[in-house]
PDB file of C-alpha atoms and ligand atoms in Angstrom:
ATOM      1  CA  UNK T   1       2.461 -14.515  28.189  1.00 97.00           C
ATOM      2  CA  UNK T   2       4.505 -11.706  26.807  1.00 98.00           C
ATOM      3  CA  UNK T   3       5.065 -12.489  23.130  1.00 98.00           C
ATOM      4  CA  UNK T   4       7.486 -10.330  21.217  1.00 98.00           C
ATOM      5  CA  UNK T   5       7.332 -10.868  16.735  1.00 99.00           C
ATOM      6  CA  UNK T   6       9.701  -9.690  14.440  1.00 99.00           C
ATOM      7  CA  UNK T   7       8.403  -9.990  10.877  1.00 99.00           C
ATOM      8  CA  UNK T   8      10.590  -8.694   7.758  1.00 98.00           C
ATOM      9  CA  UNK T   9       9.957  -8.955   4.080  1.00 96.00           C
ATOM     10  CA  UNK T  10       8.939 -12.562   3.935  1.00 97.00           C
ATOM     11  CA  UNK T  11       5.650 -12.110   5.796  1.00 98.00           C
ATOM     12  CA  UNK T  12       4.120  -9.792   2.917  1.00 98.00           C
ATOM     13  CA  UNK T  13       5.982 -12.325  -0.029  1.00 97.00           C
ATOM     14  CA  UNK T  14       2.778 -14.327  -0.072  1.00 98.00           C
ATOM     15  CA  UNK T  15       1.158 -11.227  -0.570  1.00 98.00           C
ATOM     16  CA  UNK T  16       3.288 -10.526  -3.569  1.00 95.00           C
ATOM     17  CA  UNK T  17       5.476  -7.735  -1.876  1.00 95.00           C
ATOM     18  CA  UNK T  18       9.090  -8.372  -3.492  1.00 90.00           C
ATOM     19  CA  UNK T  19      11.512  -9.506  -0.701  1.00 91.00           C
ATOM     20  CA  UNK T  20      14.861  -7.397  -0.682  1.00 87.00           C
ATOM     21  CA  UNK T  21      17.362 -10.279  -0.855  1.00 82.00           C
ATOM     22  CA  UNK T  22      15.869 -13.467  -2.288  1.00 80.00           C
ATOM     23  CA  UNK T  23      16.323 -13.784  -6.238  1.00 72.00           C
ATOM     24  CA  UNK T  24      13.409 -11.386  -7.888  1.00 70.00           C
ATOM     25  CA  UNK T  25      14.075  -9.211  -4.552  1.00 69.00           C
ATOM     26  CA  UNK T  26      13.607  -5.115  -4.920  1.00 68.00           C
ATOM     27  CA  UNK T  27      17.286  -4.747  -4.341  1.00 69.00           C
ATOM     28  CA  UNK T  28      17.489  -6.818  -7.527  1.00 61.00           C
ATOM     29  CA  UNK T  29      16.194  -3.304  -9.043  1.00 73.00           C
ATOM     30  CA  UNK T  30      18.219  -0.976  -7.030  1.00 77.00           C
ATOM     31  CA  UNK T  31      21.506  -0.821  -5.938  1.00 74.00           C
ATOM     32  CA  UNK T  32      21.013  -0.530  -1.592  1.00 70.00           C
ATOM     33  CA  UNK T  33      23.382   2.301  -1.844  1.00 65.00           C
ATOM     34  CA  UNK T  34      20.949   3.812  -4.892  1.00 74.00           C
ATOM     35  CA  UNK T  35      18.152   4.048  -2.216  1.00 84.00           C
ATOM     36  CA  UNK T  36      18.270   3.542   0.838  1.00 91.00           C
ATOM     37  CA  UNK T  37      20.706   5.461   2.450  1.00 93.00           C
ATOM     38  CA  UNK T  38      20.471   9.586   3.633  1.00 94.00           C
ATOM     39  CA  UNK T  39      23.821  10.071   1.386  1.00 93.00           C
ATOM     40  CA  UNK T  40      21.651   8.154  -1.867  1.00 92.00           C
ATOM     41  CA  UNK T  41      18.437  11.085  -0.986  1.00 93.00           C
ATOM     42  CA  UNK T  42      20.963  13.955  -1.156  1.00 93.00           C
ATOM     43  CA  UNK T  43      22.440  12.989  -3.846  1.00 92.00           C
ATOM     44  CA  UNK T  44      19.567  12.064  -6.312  1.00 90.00           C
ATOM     45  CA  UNK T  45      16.338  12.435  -4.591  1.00 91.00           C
ATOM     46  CA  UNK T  46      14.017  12.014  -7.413  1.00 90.00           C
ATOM     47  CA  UNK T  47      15.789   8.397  -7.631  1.00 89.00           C
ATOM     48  CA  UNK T  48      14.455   8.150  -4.233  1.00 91.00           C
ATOM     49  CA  UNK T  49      11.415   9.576  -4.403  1.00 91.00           C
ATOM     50  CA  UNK T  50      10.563   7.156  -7.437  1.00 90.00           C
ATOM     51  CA  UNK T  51      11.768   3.893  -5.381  1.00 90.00           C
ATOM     52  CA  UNK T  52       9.035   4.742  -2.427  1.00 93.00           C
ATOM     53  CA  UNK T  53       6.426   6.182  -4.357  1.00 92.00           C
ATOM     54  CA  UNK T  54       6.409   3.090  -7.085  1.00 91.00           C
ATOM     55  CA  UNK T  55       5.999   0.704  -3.358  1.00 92.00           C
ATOM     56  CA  UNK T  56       3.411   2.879  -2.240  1.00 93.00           C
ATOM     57  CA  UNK T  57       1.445   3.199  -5.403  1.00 93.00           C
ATOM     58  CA  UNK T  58       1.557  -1.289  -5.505  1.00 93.00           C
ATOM     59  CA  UNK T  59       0.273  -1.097  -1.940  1.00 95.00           C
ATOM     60  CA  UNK T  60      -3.083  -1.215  -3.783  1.00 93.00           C
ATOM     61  CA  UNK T  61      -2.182  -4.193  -5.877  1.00 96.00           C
ATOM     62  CA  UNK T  62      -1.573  -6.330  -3.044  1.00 98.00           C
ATOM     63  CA  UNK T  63      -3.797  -7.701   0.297  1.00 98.00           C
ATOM     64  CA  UNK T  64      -2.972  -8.958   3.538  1.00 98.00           C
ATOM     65  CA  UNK T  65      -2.220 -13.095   4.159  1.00 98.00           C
ATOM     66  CA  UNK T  66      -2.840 -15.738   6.282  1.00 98.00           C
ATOM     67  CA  UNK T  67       0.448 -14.781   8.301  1.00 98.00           C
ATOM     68  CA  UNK T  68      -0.653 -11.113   8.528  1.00 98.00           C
ATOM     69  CA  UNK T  69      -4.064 -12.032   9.646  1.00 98.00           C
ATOM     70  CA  UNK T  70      -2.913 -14.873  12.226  1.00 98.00           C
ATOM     71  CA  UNK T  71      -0.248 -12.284  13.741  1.00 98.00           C
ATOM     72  CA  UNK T  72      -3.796  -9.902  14.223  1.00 98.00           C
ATOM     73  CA  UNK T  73      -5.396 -12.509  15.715  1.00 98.00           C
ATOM     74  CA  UNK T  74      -2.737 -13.621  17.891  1.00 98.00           C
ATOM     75  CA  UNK T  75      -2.854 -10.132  19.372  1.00 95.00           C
ATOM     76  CA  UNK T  76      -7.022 -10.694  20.402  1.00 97.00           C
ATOM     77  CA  UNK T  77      -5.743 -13.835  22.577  1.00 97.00           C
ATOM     78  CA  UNK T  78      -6.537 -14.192  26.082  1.00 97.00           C
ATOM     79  CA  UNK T  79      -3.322 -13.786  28.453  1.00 97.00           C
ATOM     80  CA  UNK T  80      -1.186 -12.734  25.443  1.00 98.00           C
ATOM     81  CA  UNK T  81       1.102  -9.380  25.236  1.00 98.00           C
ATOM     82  CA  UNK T  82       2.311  -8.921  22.046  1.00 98.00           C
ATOM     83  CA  UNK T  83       4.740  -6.563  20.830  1.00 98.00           C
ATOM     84  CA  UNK T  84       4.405  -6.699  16.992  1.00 98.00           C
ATOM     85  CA  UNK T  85       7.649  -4.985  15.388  1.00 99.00           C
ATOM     86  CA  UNK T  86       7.739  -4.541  11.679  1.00 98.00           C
ATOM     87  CA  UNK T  87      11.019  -3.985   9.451  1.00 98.00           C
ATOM     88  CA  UNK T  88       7.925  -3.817   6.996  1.00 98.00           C
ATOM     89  CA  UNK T  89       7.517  -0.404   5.795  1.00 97.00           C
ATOM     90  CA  UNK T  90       3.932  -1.674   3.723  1.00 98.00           C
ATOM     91  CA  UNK T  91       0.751  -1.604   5.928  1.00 98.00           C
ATOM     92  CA  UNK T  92      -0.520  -4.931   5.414  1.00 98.00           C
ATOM     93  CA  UNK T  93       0.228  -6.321   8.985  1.00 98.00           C
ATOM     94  CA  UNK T  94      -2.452  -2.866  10.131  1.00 98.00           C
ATOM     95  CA  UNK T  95      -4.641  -4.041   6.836  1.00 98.00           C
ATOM     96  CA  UNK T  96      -5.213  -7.484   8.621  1.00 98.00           C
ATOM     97  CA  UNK T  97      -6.290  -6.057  11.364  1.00 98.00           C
ATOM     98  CA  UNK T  98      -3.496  -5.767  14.042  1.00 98.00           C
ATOM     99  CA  UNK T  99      -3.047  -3.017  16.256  1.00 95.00           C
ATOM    100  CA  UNK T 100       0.021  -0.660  18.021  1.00 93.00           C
ATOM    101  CA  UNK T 101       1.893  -2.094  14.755  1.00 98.00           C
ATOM    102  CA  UNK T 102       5.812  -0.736  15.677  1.00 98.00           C
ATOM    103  CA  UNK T 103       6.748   0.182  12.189  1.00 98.00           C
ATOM    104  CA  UNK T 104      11.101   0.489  13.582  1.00 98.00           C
ATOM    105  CA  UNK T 105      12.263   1.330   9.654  1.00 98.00           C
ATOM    106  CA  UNK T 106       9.346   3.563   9.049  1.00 98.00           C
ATOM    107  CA  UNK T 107       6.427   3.244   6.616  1.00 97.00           C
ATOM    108  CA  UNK T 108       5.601   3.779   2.955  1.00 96.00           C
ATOM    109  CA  UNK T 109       2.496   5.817   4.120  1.00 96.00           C
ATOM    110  CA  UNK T 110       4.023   8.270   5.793  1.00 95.00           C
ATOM    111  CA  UNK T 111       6.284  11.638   5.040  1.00 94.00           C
ATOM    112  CA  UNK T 112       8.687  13.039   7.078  1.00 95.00           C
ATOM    113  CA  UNK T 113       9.830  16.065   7.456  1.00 93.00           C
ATOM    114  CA  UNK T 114      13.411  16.643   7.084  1.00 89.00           C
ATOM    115  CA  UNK T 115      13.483  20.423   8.631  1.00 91.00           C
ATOM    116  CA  UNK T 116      11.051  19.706  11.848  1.00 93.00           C
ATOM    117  CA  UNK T 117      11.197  15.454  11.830  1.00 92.00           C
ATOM    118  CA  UNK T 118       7.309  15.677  12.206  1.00 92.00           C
ATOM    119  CA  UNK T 119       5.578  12.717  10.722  1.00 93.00           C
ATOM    120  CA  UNK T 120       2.281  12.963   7.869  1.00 90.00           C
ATOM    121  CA  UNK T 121       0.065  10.380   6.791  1.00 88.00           C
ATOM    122  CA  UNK T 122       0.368  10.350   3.374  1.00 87.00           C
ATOM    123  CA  UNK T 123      -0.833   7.863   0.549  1.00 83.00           C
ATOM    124  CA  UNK T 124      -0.016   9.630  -2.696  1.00 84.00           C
ATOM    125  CA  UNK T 125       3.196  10.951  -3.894  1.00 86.00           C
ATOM    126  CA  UNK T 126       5.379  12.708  -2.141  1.00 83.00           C
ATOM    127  CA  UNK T 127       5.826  15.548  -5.152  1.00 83.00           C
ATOM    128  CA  UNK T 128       2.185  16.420  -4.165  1.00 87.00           C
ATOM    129  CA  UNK T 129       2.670  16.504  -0.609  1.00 85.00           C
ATOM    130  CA  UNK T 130       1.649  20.441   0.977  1.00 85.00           C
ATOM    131  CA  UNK T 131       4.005  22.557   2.932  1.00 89.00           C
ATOM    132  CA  UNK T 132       4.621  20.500   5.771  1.00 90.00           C
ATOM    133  CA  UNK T 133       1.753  21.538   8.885  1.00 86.00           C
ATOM    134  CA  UNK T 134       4.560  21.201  11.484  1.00 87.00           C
ATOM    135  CA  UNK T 135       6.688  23.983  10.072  1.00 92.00           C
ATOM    136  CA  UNK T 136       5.544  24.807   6.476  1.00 91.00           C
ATOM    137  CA  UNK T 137       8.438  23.532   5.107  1.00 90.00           C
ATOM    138  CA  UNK T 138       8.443  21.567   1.558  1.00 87.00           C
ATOM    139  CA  UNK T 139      11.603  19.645   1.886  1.00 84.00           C
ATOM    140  CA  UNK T 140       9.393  16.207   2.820  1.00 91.00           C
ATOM    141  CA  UNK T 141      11.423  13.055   3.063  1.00 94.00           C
ATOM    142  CA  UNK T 142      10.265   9.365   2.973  1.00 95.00           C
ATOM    143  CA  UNK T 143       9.166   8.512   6.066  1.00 97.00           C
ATOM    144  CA  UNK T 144      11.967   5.342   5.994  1.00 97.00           C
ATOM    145  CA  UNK T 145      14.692   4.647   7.833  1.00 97.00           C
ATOM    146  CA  UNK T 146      18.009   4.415   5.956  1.00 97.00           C
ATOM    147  CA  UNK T 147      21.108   2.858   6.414  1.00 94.00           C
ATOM    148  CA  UNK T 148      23.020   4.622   9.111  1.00 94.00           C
ATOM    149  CA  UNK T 149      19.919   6.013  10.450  1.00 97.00           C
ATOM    150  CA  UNK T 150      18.693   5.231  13.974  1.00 97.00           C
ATOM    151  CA  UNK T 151      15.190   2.825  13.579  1.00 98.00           C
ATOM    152  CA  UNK T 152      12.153   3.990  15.379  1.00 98.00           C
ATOM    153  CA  UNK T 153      11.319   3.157  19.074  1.00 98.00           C
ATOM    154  CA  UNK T 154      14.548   1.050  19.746  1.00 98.00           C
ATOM    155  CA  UNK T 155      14.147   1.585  23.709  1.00 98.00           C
ATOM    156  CA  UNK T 156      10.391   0.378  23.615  1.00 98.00           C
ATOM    157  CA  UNK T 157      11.544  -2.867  21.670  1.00 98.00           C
ATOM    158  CA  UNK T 158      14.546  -3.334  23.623  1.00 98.00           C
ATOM    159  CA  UNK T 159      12.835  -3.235  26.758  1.00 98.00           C
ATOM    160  CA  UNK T 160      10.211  -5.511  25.783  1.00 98.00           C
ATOM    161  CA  UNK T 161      12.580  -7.786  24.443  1.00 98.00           C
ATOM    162  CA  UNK T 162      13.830  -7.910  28.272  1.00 98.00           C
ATOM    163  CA  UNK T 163      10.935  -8.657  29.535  1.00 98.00           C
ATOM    164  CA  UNK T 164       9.648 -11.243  26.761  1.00 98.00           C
ATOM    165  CA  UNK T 165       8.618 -14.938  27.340  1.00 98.00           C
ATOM    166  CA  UNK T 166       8.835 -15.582  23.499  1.00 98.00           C
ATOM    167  CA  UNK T 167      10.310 -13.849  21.463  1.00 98.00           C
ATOM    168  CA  UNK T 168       9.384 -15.548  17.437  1.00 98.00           C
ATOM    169  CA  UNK T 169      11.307 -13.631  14.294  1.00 98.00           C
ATOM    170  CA  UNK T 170       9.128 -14.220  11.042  1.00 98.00           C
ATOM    171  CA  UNK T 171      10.075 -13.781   7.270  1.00 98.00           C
ATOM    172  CA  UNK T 172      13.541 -12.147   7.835  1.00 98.00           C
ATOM    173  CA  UNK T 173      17.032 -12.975   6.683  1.00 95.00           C
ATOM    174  CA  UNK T 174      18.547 -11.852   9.832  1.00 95.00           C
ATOM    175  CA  UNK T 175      20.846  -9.287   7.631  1.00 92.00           C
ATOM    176  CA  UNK T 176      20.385  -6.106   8.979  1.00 94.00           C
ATOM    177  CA  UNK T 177      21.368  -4.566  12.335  1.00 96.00           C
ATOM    178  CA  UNK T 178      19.697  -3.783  15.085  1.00 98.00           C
ATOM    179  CA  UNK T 179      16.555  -6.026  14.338  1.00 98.00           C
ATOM    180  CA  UNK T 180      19.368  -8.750  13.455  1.00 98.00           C
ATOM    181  CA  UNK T 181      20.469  -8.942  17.308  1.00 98.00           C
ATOM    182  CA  UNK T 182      17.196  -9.149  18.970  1.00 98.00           C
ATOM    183  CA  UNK T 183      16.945 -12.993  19.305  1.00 98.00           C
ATOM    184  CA  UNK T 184      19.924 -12.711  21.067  1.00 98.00           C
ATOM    185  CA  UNK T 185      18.488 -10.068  23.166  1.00 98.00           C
ATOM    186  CA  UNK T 186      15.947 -11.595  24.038  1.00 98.00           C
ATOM    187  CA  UNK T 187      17.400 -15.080  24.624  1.00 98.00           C
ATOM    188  CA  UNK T 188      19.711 -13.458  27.216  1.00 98.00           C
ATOM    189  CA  UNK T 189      17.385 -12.685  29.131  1.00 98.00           C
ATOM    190  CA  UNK T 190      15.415 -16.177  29.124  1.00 98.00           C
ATOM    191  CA  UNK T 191      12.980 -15.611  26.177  1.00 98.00           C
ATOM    192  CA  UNK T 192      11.730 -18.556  24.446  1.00 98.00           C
ATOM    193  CA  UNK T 193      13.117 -18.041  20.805  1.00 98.00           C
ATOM    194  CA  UNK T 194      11.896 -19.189  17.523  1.00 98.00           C
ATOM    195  CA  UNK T 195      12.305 -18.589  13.662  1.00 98.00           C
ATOM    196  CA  UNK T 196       9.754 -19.044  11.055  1.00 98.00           C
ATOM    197  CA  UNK T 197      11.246 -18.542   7.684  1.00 98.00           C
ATOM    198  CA  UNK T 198      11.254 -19.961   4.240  1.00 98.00           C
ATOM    199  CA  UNK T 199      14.776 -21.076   4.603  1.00 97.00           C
ATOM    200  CA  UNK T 200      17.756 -21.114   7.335  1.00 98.00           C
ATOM    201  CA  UNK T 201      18.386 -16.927   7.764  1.00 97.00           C
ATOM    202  CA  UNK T 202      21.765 -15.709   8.491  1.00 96.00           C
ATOM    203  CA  UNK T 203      20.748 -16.020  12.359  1.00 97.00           C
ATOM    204  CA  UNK T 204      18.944 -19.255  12.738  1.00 97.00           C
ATOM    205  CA  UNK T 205      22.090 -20.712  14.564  1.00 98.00           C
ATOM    206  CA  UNK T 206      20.791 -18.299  17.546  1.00 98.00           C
ATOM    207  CA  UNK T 207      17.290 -20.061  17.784  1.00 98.00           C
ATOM    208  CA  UNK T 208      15.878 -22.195  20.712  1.00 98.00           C
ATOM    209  CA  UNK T 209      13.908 -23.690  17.556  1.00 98.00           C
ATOM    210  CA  UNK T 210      13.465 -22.991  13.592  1.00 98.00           C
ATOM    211  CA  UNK T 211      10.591 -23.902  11.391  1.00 98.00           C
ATOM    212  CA  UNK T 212      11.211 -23.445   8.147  1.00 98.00           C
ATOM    213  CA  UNK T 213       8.358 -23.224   4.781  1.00 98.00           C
ATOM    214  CA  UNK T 214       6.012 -20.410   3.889  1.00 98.00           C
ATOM    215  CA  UNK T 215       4.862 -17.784   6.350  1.00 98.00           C
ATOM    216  CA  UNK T 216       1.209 -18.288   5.040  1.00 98.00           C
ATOM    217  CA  UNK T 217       1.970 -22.037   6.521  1.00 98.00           C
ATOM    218  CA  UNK T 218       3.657 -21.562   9.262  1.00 98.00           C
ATOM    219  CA  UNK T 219       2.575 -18.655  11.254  1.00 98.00           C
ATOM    220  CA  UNK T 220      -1.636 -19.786  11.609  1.00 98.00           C
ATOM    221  CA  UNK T 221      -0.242 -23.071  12.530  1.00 98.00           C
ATOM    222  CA  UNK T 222       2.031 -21.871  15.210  1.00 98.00           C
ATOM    223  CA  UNK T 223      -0.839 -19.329  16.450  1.00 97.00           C
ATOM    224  CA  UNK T 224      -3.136 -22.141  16.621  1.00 91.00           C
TER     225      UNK T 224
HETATM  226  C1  BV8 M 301      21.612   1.595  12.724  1.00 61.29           C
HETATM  227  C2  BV8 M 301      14.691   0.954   4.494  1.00 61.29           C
HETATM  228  C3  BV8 M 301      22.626   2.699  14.570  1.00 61.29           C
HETATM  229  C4  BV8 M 301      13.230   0.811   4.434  1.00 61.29           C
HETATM  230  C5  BV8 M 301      16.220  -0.655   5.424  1.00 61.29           C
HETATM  231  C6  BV8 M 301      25.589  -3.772  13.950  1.00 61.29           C
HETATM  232  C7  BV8 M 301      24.806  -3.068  14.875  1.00 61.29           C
HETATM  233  C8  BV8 M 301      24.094  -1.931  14.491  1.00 61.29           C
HETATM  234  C9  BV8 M 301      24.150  -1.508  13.147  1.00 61.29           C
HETATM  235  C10 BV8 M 301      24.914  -2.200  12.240  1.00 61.29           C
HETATM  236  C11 BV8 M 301      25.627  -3.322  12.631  1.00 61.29           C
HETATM  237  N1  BV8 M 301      26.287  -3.779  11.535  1.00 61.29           N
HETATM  238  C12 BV8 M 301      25.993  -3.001  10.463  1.00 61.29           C
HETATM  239  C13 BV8 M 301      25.178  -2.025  10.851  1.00 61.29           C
HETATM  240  C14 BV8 M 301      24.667  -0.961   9.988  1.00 61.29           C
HETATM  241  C15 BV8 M 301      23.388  -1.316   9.237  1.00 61.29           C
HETATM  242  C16 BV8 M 301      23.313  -2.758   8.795  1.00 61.29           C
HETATM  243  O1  BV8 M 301      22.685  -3.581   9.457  1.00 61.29           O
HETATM  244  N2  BV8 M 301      23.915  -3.061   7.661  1.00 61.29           N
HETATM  245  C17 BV8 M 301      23.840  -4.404   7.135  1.00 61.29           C
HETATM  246  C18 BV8 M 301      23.726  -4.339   5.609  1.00 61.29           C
HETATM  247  C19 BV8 M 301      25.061  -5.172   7.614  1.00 61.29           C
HETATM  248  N3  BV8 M 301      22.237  -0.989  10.036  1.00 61.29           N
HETATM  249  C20 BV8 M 301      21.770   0.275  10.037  1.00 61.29           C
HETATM  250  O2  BV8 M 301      22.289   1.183   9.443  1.00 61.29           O
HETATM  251  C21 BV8 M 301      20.517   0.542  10.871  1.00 61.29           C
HETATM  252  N4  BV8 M 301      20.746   1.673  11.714  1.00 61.29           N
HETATM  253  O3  BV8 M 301      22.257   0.611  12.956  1.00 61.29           O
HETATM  254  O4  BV8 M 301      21.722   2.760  13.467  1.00 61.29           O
HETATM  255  C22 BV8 M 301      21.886   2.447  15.828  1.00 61.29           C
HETATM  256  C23 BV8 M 301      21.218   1.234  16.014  1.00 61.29           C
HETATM  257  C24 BV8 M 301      20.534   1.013  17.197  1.00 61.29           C
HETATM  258  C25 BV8 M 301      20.518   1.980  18.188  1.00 61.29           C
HETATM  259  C26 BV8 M 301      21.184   3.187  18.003  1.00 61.29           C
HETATM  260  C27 BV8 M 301      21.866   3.413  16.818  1.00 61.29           C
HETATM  261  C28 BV8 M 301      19.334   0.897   9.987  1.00 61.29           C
HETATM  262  C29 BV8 M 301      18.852  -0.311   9.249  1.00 61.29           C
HETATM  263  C30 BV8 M 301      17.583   0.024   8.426  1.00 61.29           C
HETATM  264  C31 BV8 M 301      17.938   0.090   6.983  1.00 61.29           C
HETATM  265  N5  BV8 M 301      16.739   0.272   6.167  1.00 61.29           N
HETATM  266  N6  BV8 M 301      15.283  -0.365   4.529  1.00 61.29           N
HETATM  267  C32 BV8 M 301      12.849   0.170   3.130  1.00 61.29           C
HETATM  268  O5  BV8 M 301      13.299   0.660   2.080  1.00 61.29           O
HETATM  269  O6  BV8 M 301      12.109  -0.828   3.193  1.00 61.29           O
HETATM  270  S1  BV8 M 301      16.761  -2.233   5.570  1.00 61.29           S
HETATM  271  C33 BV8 M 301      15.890  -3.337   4.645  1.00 61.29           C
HETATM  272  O7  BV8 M 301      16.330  -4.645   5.074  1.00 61.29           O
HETATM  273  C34 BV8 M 301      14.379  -3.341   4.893  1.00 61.29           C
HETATM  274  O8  BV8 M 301      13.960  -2.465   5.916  1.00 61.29           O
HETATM  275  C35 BV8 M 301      14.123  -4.768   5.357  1.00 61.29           C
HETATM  276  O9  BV8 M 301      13.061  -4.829   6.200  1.00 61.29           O
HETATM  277  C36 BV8 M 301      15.403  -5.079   6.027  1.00 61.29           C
HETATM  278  C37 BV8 M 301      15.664  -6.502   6.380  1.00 61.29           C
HETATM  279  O10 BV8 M 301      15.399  -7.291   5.228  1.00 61.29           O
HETATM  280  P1  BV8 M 301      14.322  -8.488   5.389  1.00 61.29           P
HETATM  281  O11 BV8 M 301      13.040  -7.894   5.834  1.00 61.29           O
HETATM  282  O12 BV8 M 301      14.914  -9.545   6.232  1.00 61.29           O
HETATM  283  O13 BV8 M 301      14.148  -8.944   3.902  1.00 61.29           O
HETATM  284  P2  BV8 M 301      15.122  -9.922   3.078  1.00 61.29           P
HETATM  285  O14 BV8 M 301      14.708  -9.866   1.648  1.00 61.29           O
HETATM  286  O15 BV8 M 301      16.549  -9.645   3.440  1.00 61.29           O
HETATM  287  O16 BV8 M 301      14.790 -11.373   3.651  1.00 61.29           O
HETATM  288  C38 BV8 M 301      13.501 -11.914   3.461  1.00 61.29           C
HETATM  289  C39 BV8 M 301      13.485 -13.260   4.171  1.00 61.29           C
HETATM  290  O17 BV8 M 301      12.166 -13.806   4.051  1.00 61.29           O
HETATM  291  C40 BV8 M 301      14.446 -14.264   3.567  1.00 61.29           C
HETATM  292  O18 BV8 M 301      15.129 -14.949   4.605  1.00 61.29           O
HETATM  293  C41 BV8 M 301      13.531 -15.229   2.809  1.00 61.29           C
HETATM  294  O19 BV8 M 301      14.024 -16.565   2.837  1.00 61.29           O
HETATM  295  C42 BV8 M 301      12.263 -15.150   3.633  1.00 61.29           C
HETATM  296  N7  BV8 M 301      11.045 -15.438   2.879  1.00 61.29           N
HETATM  297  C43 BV8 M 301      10.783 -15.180   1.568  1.00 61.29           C
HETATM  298  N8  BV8 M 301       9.534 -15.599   1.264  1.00 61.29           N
HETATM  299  C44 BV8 M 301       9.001 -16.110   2.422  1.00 61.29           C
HETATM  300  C45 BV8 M 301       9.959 -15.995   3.446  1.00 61.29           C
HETATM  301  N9  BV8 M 301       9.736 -16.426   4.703  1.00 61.29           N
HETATM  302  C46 BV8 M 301       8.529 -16.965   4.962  1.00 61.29           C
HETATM  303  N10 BV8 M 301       7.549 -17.103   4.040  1.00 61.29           N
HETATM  304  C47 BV8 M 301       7.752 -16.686   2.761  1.00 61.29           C
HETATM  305  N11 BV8 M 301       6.784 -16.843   1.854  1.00 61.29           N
END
């Protein structure tokens, strides 16, 4: 059974990562245009800078939930192919215990260079980060996808979402393009699709099925 999962925000809210849209969300704090766009990190980078290293310094505050650690186990199943693609940029889904998570808007652990595009582990911030070892460079960059930039691996997801049996988006709004358009991707091409979310997102309409109440709910009973 090939299984394809999108997960957004909503699967780490239980484990008291702030969603981007719902009330207390972190775009509550920040404008989107403050942060998360290339235009936003040339024109007031230590704005930036602050926004990811402040997520990346609460990554120790917070632990992996039911949902993350039902998505790891789901991967350990007999017969199942999973494809496990993260908006997430936190680590939690990896924390639980999955594996081959694709991380398509980047991750908080991670620098990028912005002269050579190689990628660095990297857990402190990014003001202390050496020369980069691809090129020696200093000008490192948040390892994020931003708005108008192209997410990570989109022909690995889109062909899997071809080829997938199920295809089940988790803890997303269904605001933000590409990952927005894979249940109907997916469902083209004879997937099985199904959301579980906390409330209707702006895509349920485009769902074989919907399930809707807390991810920590949800997700062990639908992998059980
Ligand atoms: C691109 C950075 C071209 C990382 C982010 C049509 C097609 C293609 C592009 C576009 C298009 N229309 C517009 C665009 C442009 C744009 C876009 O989508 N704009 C929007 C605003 C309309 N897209 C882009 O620019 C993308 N790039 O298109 O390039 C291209 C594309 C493909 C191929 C070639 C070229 C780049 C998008 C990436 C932007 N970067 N963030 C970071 O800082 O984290 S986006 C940001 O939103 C985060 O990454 C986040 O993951 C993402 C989505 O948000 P969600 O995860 O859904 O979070 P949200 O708070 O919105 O919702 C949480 C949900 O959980 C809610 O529904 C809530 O009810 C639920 N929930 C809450 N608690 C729980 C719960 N559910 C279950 N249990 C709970 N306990």
């Amino acid at each position: 059974m090939r299984i394809v999962v999108l997960t957004g925000a909503g699967v780490s809210a239980e484990s008291g990562v702030p969603t981007f849209r719902d009330a207390d969300g972190l775009w509550e704090g920040h404008r989107v245009e403050d942060v998360a766009t290339p235009e936003a990190f040339e024109m007031q980078p230590g704005v930036v800078q602050r926004f990811y290293d402040e997520r990346r310094a609460a990554l120790a505050l917070v632990a992996p939930n039911p949902a993350h650690t039902a998505l790891a186990r789901l991967g350990t199943l007999p017969g199942v192919d999973l494809l496990l693609v993260t908006q997430n940029i936190d680590d939690l889904h990896e924390r639980a215990g999955a594996t081959d998570v694709l991380h398509m808007h980047g991750e908080l652990l991670s620098a990028l260079c912005a002269s050579c595009r190689s990628r660095c582990r990297w857990a402190g911030d990014l003001a202390d980060f050496p020369p980069c070892p691809g090129c020696g460079m200093t000008d490192l960059r948040p390892d994020v996808v931003w708005f108008g930039e192209i997410p990570y691996q989109m022909e690995r997801i889109q062909s899997a979402l071809m080829r997938a049996d199920v295809f089940v988006s988790i803890g997303t709004s269904g605001a933000v393009y590409p990952a927005a358009g894979f249940v109907q991707m997916a469902a083209a091409c004879g997937a099985r699709t199904l959301e579980l979310n906390l409330v209707p997102s702006e895509g349920t309409s485009f769902f074989d099925e919907a399930r809707h109440g807390p991810a920590g709910r949800l997700v062990p009973d639908w992998v059980d």
